XYZ file of C-alpha atoms in Angstrom:
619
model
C 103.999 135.980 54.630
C 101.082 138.297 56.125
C 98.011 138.608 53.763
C 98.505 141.335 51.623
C 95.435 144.751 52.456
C 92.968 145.297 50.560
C 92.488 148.481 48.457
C 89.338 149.022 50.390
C 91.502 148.875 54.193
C 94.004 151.383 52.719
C 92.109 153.849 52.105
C 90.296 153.685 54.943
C 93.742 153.869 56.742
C 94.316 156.604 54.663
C 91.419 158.765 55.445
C 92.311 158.290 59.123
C 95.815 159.172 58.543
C 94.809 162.261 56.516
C 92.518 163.287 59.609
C 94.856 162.563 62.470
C 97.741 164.889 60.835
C 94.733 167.727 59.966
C 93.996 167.664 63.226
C 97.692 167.163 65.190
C 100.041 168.675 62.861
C 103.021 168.628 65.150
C 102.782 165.111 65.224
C 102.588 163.813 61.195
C 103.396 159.817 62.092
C 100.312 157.970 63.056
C 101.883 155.469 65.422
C 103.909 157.537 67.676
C 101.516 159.126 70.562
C 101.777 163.059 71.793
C 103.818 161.730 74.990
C 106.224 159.633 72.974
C 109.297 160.723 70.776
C 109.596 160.392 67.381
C 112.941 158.965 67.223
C 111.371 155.676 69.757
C 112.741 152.815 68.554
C 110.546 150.321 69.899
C 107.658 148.457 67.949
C 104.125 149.620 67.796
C 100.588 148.089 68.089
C 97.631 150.537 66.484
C 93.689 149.408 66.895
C 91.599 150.995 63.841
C 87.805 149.682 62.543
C 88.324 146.376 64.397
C 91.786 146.010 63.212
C 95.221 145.420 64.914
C 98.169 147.156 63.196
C 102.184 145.947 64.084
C 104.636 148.238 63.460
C 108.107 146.811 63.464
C 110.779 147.888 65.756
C 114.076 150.145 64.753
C 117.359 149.063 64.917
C 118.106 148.259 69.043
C 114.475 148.265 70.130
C 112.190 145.435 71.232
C 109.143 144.342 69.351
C 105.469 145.483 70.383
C 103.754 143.529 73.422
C 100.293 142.664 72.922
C 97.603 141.246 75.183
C 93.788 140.981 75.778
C 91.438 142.045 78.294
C 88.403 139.462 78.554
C 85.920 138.854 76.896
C 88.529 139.555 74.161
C 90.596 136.719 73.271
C 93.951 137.559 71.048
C 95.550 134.652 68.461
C 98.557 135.312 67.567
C 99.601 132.664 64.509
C 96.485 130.666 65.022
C 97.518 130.280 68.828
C 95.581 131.687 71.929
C 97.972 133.391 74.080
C 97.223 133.932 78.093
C 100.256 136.235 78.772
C 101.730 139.580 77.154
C 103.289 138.746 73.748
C 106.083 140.148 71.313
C 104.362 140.504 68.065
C 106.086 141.961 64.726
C 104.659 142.544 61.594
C 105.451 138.795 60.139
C 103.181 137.583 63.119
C 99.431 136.809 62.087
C 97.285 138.707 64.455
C 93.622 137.737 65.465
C 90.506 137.899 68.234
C 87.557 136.720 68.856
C 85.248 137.715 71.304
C 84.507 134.784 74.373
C 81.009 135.296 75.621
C 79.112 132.862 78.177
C 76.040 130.919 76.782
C 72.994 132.358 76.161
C 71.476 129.703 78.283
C 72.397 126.951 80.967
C 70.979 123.800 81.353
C 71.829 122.690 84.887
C 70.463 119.292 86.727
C 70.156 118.596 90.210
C 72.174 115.982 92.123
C 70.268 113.714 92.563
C 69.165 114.110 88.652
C 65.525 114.262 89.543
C 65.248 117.937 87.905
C 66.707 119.771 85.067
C 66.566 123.653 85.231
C 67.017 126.257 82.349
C 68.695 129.453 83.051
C 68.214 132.174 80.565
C 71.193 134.637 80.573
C 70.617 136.362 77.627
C 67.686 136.017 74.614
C 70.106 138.101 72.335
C 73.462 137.972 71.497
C 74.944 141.319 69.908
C 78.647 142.350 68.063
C 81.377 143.945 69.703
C 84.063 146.068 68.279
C 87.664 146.712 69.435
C 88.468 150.014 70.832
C 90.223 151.851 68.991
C 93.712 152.798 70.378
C 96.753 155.208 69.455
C 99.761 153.807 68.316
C 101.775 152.386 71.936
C 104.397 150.109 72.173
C 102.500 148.069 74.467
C 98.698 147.370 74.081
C 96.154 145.498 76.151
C 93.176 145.030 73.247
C 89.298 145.749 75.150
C 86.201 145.970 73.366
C 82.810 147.525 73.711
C 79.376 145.568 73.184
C 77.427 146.903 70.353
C 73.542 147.086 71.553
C 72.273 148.361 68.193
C 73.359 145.112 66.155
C 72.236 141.868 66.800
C 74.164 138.981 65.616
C 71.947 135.785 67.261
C 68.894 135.209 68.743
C 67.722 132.453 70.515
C 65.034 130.262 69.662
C 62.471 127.336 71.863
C 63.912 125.075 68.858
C 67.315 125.591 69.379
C 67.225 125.186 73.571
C 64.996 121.983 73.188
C 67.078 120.575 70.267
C 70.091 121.369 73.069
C 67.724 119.069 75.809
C 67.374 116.326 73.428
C 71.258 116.155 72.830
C 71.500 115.502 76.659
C 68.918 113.048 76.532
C 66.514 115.236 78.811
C 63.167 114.341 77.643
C 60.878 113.384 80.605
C 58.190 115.668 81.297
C 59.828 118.650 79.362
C 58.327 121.155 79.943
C 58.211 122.883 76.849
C 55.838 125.954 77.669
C 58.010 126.913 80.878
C 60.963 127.467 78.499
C 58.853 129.167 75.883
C 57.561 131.992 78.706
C 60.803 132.441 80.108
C 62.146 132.954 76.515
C 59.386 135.564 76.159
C 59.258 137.066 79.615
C 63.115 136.349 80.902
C 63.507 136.351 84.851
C 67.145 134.767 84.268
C 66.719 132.553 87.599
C 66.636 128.997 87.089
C 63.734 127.212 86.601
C 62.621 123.811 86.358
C 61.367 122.298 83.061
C 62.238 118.249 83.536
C 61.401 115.994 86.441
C 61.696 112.350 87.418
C 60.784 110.227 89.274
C 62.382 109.066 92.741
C 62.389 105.518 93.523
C 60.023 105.051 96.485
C 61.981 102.892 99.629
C 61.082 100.009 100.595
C 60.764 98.769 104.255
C 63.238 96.867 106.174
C 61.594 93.806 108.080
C 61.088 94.159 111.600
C 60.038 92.195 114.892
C 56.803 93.126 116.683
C 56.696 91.822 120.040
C 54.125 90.927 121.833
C 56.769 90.578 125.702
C 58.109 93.698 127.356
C 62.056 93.303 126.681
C 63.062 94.527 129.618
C 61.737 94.459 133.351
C 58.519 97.012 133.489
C 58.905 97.597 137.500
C 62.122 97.839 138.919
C 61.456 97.606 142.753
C 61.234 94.125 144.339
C 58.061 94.172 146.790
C 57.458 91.283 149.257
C 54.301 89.871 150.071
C 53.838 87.745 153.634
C 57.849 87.585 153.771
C 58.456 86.626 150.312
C 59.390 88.404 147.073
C 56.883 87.804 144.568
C 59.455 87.940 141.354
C 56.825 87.250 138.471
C 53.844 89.171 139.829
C 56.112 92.083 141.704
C 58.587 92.245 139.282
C 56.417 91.735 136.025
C 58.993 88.913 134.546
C 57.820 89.242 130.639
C 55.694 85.755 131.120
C 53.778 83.703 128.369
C 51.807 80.636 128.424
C 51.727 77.833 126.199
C 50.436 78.710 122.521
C 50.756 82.649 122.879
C 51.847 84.556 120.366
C 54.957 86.061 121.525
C 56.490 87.727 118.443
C 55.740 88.562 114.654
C 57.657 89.314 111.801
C 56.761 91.767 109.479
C 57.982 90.982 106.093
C 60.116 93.206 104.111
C 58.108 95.698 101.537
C 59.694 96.154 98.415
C 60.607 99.660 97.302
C 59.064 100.985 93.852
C 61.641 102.030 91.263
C 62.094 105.372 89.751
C 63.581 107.331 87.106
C 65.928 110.591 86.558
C 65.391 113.435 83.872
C 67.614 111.035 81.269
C 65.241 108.764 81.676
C 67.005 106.097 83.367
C 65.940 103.349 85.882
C 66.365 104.451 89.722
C 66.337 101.360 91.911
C 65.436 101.574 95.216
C 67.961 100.449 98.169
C 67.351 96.595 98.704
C 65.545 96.546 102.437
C 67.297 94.700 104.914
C 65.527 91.257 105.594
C 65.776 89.397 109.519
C 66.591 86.212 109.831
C 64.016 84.862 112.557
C 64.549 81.331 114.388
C 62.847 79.497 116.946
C 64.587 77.760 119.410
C 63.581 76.098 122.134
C 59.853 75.602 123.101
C 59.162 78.493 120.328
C 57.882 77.487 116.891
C 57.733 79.704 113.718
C 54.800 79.669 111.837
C 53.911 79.988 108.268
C 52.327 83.307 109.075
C 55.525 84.820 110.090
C 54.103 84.322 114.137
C 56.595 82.449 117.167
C 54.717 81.100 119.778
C 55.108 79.355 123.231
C 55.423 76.086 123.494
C 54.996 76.363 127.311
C 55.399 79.067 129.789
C 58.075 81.092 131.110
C 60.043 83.965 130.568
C 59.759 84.640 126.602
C 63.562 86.346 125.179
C 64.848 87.181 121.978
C 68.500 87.609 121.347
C 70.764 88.365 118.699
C 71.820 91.106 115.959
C 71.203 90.292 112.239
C 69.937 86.556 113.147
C 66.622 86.779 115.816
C 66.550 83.957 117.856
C 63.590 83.961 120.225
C 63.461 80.614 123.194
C 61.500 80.384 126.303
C 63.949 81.093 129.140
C 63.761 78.575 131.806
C 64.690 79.402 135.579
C 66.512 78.327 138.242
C 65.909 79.307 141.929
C 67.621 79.584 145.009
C 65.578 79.724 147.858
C 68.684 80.937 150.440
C 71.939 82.160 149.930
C 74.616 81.631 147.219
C 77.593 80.503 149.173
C 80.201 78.020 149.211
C 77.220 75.522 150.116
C 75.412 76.303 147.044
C 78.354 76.159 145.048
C 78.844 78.746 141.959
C 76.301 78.905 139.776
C 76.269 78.797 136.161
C 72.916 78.386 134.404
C 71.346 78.917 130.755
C 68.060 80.940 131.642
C 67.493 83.195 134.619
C 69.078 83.129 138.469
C 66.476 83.625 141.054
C 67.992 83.980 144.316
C 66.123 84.704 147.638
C 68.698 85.284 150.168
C 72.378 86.730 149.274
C 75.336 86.017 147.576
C 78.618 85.489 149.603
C 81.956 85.875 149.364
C 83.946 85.063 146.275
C 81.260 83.387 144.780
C 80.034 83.621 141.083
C 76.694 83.286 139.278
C 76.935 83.170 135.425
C 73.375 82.993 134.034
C 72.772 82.850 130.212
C 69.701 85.167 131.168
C 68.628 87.613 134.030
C 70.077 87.405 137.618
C 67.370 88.490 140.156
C 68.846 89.036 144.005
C 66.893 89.454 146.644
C 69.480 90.261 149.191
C 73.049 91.700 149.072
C 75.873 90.824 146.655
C 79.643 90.938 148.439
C 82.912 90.003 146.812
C 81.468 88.125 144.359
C 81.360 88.339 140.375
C 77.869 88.713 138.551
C 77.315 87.774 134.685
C 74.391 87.685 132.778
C 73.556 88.102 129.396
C 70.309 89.395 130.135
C 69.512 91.839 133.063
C 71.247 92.110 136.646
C 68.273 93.341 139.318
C 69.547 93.262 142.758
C 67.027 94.658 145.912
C 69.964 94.994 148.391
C 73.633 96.236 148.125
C 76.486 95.293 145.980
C 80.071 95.962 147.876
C 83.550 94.589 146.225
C 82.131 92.780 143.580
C 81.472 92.897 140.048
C 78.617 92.835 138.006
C 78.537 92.373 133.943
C 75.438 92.528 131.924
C 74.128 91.954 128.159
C 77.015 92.194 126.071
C 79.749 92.234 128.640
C 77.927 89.432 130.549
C 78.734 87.634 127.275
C 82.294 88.850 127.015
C 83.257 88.285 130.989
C 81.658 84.584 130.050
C 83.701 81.474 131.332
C 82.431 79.628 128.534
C 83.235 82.404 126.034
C 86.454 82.919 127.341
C 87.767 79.547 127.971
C 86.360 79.068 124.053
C 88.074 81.843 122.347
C 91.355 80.994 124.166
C 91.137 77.123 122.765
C 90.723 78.205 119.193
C 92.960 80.697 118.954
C 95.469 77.803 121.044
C 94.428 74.710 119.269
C 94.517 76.758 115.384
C 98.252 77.101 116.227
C 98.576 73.562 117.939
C 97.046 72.495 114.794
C 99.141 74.191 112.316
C 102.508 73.137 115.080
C 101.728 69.781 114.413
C 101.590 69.955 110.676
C 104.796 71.051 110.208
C 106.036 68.769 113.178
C 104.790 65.656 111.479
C 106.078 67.339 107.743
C 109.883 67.664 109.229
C 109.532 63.923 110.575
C 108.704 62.818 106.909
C 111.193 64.862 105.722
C 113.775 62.873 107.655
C 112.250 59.615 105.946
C 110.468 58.732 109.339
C 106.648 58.445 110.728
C 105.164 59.121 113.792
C 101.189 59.636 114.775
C 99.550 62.485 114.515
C 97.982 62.055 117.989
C 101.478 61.485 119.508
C 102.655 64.755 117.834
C 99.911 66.614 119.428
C 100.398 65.254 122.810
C 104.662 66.357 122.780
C 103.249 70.010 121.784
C 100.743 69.818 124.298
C 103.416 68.614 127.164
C 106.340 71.749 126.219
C 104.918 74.134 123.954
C 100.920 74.553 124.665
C 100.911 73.325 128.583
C 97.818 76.488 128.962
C 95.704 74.419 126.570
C 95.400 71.603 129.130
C 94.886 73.897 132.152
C 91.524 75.426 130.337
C 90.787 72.711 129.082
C 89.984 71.175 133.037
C 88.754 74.403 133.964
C 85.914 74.640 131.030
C 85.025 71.023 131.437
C 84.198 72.052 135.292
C 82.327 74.958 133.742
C 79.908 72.676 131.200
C 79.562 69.557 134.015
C 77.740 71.856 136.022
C 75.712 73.195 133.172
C 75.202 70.771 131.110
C 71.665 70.045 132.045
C 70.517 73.236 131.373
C 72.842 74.262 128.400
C 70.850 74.388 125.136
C 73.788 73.544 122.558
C 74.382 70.242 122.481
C 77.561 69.829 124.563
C 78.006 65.920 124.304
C 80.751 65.993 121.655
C 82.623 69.123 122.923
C 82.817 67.548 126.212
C 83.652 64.002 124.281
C 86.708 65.980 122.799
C 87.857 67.598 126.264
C 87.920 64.072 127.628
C 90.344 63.165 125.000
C 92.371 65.663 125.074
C 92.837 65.170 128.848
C 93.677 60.578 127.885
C 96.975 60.657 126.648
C 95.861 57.060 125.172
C 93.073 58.274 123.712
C 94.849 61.306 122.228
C 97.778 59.682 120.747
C 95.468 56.807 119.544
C 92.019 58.318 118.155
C 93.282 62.226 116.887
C 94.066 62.998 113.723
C 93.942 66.205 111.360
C 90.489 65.774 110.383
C 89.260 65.324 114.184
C 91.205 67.694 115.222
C 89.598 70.392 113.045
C 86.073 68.727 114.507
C 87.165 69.602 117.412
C 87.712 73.349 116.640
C 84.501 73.468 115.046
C 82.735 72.526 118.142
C 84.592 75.485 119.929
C 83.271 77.862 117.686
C 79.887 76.430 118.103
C 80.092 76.652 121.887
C 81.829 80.250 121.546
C 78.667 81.600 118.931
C 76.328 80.079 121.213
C 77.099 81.990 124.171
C 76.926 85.189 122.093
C 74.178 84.956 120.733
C 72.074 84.732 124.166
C 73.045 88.225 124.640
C 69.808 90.016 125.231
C 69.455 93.706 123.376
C 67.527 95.914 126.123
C 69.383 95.196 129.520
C 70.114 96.940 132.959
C 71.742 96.452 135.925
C 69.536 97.987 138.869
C 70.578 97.661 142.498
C 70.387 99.842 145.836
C 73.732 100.945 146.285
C 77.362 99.554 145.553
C 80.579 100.228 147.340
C 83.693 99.145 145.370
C 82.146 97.681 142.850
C 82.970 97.508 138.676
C 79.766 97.770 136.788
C 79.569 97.008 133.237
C 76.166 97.061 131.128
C 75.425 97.452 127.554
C 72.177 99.139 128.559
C 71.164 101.082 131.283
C 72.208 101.360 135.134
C 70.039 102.057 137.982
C 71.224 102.838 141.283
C 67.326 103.176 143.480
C 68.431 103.402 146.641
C 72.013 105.214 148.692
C 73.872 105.710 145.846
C 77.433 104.584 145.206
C 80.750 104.743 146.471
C 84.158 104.264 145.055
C 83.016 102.374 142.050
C 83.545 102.309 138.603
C 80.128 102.234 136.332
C 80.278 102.179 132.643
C 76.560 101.735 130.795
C 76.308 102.091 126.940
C 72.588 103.526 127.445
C 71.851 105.797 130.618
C 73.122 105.880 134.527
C 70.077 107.225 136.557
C 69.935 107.826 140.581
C 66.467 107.261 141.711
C 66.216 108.435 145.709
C 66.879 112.082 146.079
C 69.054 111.357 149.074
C 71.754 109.046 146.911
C 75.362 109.899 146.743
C 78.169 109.265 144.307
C 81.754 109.881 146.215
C 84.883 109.139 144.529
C 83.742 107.018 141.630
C 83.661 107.139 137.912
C 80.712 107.238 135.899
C 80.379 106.703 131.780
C 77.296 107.022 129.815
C 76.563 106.255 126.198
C 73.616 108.759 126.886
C 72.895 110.550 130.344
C 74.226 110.522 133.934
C 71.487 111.792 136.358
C 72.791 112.025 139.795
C 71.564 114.052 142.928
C 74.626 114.270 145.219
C 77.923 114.058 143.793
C 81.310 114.331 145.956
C 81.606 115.273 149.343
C 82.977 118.198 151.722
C 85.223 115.712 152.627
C 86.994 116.004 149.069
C 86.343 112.679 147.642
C 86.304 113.654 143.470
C 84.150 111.646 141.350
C 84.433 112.090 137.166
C 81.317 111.767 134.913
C 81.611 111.256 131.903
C 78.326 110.689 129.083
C 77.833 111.285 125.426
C 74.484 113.545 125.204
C 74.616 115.408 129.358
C 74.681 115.427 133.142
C 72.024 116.172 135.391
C 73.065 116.953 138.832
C 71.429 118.678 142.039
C 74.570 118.945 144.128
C 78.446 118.708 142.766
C 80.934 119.449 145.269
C 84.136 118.204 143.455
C 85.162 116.602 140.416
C 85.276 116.621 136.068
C 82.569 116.310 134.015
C 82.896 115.491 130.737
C 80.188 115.715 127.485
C 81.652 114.011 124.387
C 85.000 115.465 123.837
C 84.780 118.101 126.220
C 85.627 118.432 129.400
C 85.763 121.095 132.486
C 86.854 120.736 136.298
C 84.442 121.525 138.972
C 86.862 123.199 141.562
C 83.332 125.124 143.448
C 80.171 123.644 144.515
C 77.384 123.872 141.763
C 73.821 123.122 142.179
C 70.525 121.963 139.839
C 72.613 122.106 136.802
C 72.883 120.432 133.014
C 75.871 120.169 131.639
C 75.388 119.575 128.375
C 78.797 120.226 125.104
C 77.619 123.835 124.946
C 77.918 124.416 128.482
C 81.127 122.422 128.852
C 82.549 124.580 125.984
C 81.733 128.012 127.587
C 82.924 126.817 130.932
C 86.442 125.793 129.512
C 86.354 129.408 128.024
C 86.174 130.917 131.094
């Protein structure tokens, strides 16, 4: 049942009924407006002195539809509704007015401030508007200046602080003048602290990385490589390198008042191999002299590279050469030859139809025609060691595994046989490639073995076996087996990690040649011709009067080329990450990260950088 009105209400009602029918005599019932009939037999809604009235529907009409209009908020049986409602005089009808805050408290991301926003100091009443009597109602109200039902107080918005647990450095007089003199823009009134960083370790060295003076100069008929070339060279006892330890960062705190730890620095793990020695002072220093290197990612390793020369040519003579520290050679290298150094390759001469790693630097004075050169980390990758290595234990971790369940089905059928023997049937039908690299990296490590600083005597002890049927069917089991593996991955790491970080590959010119460097390639002479270049760093031409004609260039950074392409019509594509220098481009595609744009026109002493790519494609 609706609560019954008080006397009070109905007379007020009464009054206003009285007036309304002085004053619109025509129209005696209250609820019915001058635009509606009398005879309606709809419901009706009324708003009088803050009040909603319901007047019930005739027989055959529909009940009265209310609805509010923000910041009123309409209840109808204790229930907000969001939607037009039917409502009838049985139906308990309420509002209440929804106002924002008088204040916000707000804190920055990263929680090191808190800011108060003042909206309003005062909060005042509102009352409903009144309304005729409609069948349909949407209930507004009007703010009421003159009376003032709240006010805020500093007690009240710090009490509200506290309950967040913002206490550090409040600033209680900021809120108290903003209360006083509002400018309703946030302000700050709570700080923390931010943790201060700490430093990562790092390496200062005391060697150029990387070869200061690219040009080979000769001196009575020779090249001088350590004095003309300025080899990084250290004699014995010099401080070549030193760590600087990690500085721990200082913790903080946020406006809550909790701990903010500073990201843990990153350490280095420094070792010295050989003829370096670490010292207690964080210092590596020579043991003798040569060539000081470090190599490595997250682990430093810093040795003394050792060299080996060749005073003529590389050639079928010489044999191919594979050494750990740097390749000196005076003359040239011939055809189909290969020189794998675990270090820098210096060449005096020419390079032709031959194949070029190093896991250091490539520097050749002459020309490079059908060949390929690989340096740093694709010296590493286009390894024989590295690559006969991966293969066996990828092979031999499935050999392995093939002879477990070989020797499991023999047991199964209540009969033995020898682990070794197992092995050696797999090896004979089902893993025949094992064998063949097997001969071919033993060829590798006899010839540099005494240079080689892992310890290859019980790899090489294991490829023996594996190529004595009596020994392998007599001496390998599971366990040595698995030994054997782990030596592989030895010998595989080991090679990787004499990758050197800052590498190029500089030569004079190269004619149908695949270059491959993790750092930068120099061309100082004619230029190149059909040949592929890719450098993770930059690709710079150094003689105004080089060419590039029908190759393909990619830069992790810049290409810088003079001529590029021909009249003749021989298309060359450059590609690079940050832009292209050219003075000349006859034809040929440049592209600059992801975009890219045809040159169909000669251009001349221009840039191309994303943004000019992008407006040329528009075009």
């Amino acid at each position: 049942m609706p609560d019954r009105m008080s006397e009070k209400d109905l007379n007020q009602l009464i009054n206003m009924l009285e007036w309304e029918s002085s004053s619109n005599d025509n129209h005696p019932d209250i609820f019915l407006s001058e635009t509606q009939l009398v005879d309606d037999s709809d419901g009706r809604l009324l708003v009088r002195a803050d009040k909603i009235f319901v007047q019930d529907p005739l027989p055959g009409g529909s009940p009265a539809v209310i609805s509010g209009v923000l910041p009123v908020v309409i209840q109808v049986n204790g229930v907000k509704i969001t939607s037009p409602t039917e409502v009838t005089s049985e139906d308990t009808i309420e509002w209440e007015i929804s106002e924002p805050p008088l204040y916000g408290i707000t804190i920055s991301e990263d929680k090191l401030l808190a800011f108060f926003t003042l909206y309003s100091p005062k909060r005042y009443a509102w009352n409903l508007n009144d309304h005729y009597a409609v069948s349909w109602l949407e209930i507004t109200a009007t703010m009421n200046t003159e009376v003032e039902v709240g006010h805020l107080t500093l007690n009240k918005v710090i009490s509200d602080f506290e309950k967040k647990s913002i206490t550090q450095n409040l600033n209680i007089s900021g809120i108290h003048a903003e209360l006083q003199n509002p400018s309703y823009q946030p302000i700050p009134v709570a700080n923390g602290r931010a943790a201060v960083p700490g430093e990562n370790a790092r390496m200062e060295l005391f060697f150029a990385e990387n070869i200061i003076d690219s040009e080979f100069n000769e001196i009575g008929g020779q090249v001088d490589y350590r004095s003309h070339l300025r080899i990084p060279s250290v004699v014995r006892g010099e401080v070549i390198a030193r760590k600087i330890p990690v500085v721990e960062g200082i913790p903080g705190y946020d406006v809550h008042g909790e701990i903010l730890y500073p990201q843990q620095p990153t350490d280095i793990i420094v070792i010295a191999k050989d003829q370096t020695v670490l010292l207690a002072n964080n210092e590596i220093r020579a043991l003798r002299e040569g060539r000081p290197r470090m190599t490595g990612d997250k682990i430093k390793y810093f040795d003394i590279c050792t060299s080996y020369t060749v005073p003529g040519n590389v050639n079928i003579k010489t044999g191919n050469i594979l050494f750990s520290g740097d390749v000196i050679v005076r003359g040239n290298v011939e055809d189909n030859m290969i020189i794998e150094s675990l270090g820098n390759v210096y060449i005096a001469g020419n390079v032709h139809n031959s194949t070029i790693t190093a896991t250091g630097s490539i520097l050749i004075r002459g020309n490079v025609a059908n060949s390929k050169l690989y340096s740093g980390y694709f010296g590493v990758m286009y390894n024989r060691i590295y690559i006969s290595s991966q293969f066996l234990i990828e092979e031999v971790k499935v050999l392995q595994k093939a002879a477990g369940l070989l020797t499991q089905a023999v047991e199964n059928r209540k009969q033995s046989v020898k682990y070794g023997q197992a092995v050696l049937l797999l090896l004979e039908s089902k893993f025949k490639k094992i064998t063949q690299v097997i001969r071919e990296l033993l060829t590798v490590l006899t010839h540099v073995q005494a240079s080689f600083h892992h310890d290859l005597e019980q790899i090489t002890h294991f490829l023996n076996v594996f190529l004595n049927p009596i020994q392998l069917v007599d001496f390998l089991n599971e366990s040595s087996l698995s030994g054997f593996i782990n030596s592989l991955v030895q010998l595989h790491s080991g090679v990787a990690r004499m990758q050197e970080t800052k590498v190029e590959v500089n030569m004079g010119k190269s004619q149908n040649t695949t270059i491959k460097s993790n750092g930068d390639i120099i061309i100082h002479k004619d230029g190149i011709v059909q040949s592929d270049l890719f450098s993770s760093g930059n690709i710079t031409f150094l003689s105004p009067a080089s060419v590039c004609r029908g190759s393909r260039l990619e830069a992790g950074g810049t290409i810088s080329a003079y001529l590029v392409g021909g009249e003749s019509g021989a298309q060359s594509y450059l590609k690079a990450k940050r832009s292209v220098t050219i003075r000349k481009m006859y034809l040929g595609k440049i592209t600059i990260d992801r975009y890219s744009a045809d040159i169909t026109e000669p251009v001349e002493n221009m840039v191309f950088d994303s943004d000019t790519i992008r407006k040329m494609a528009k075009i």
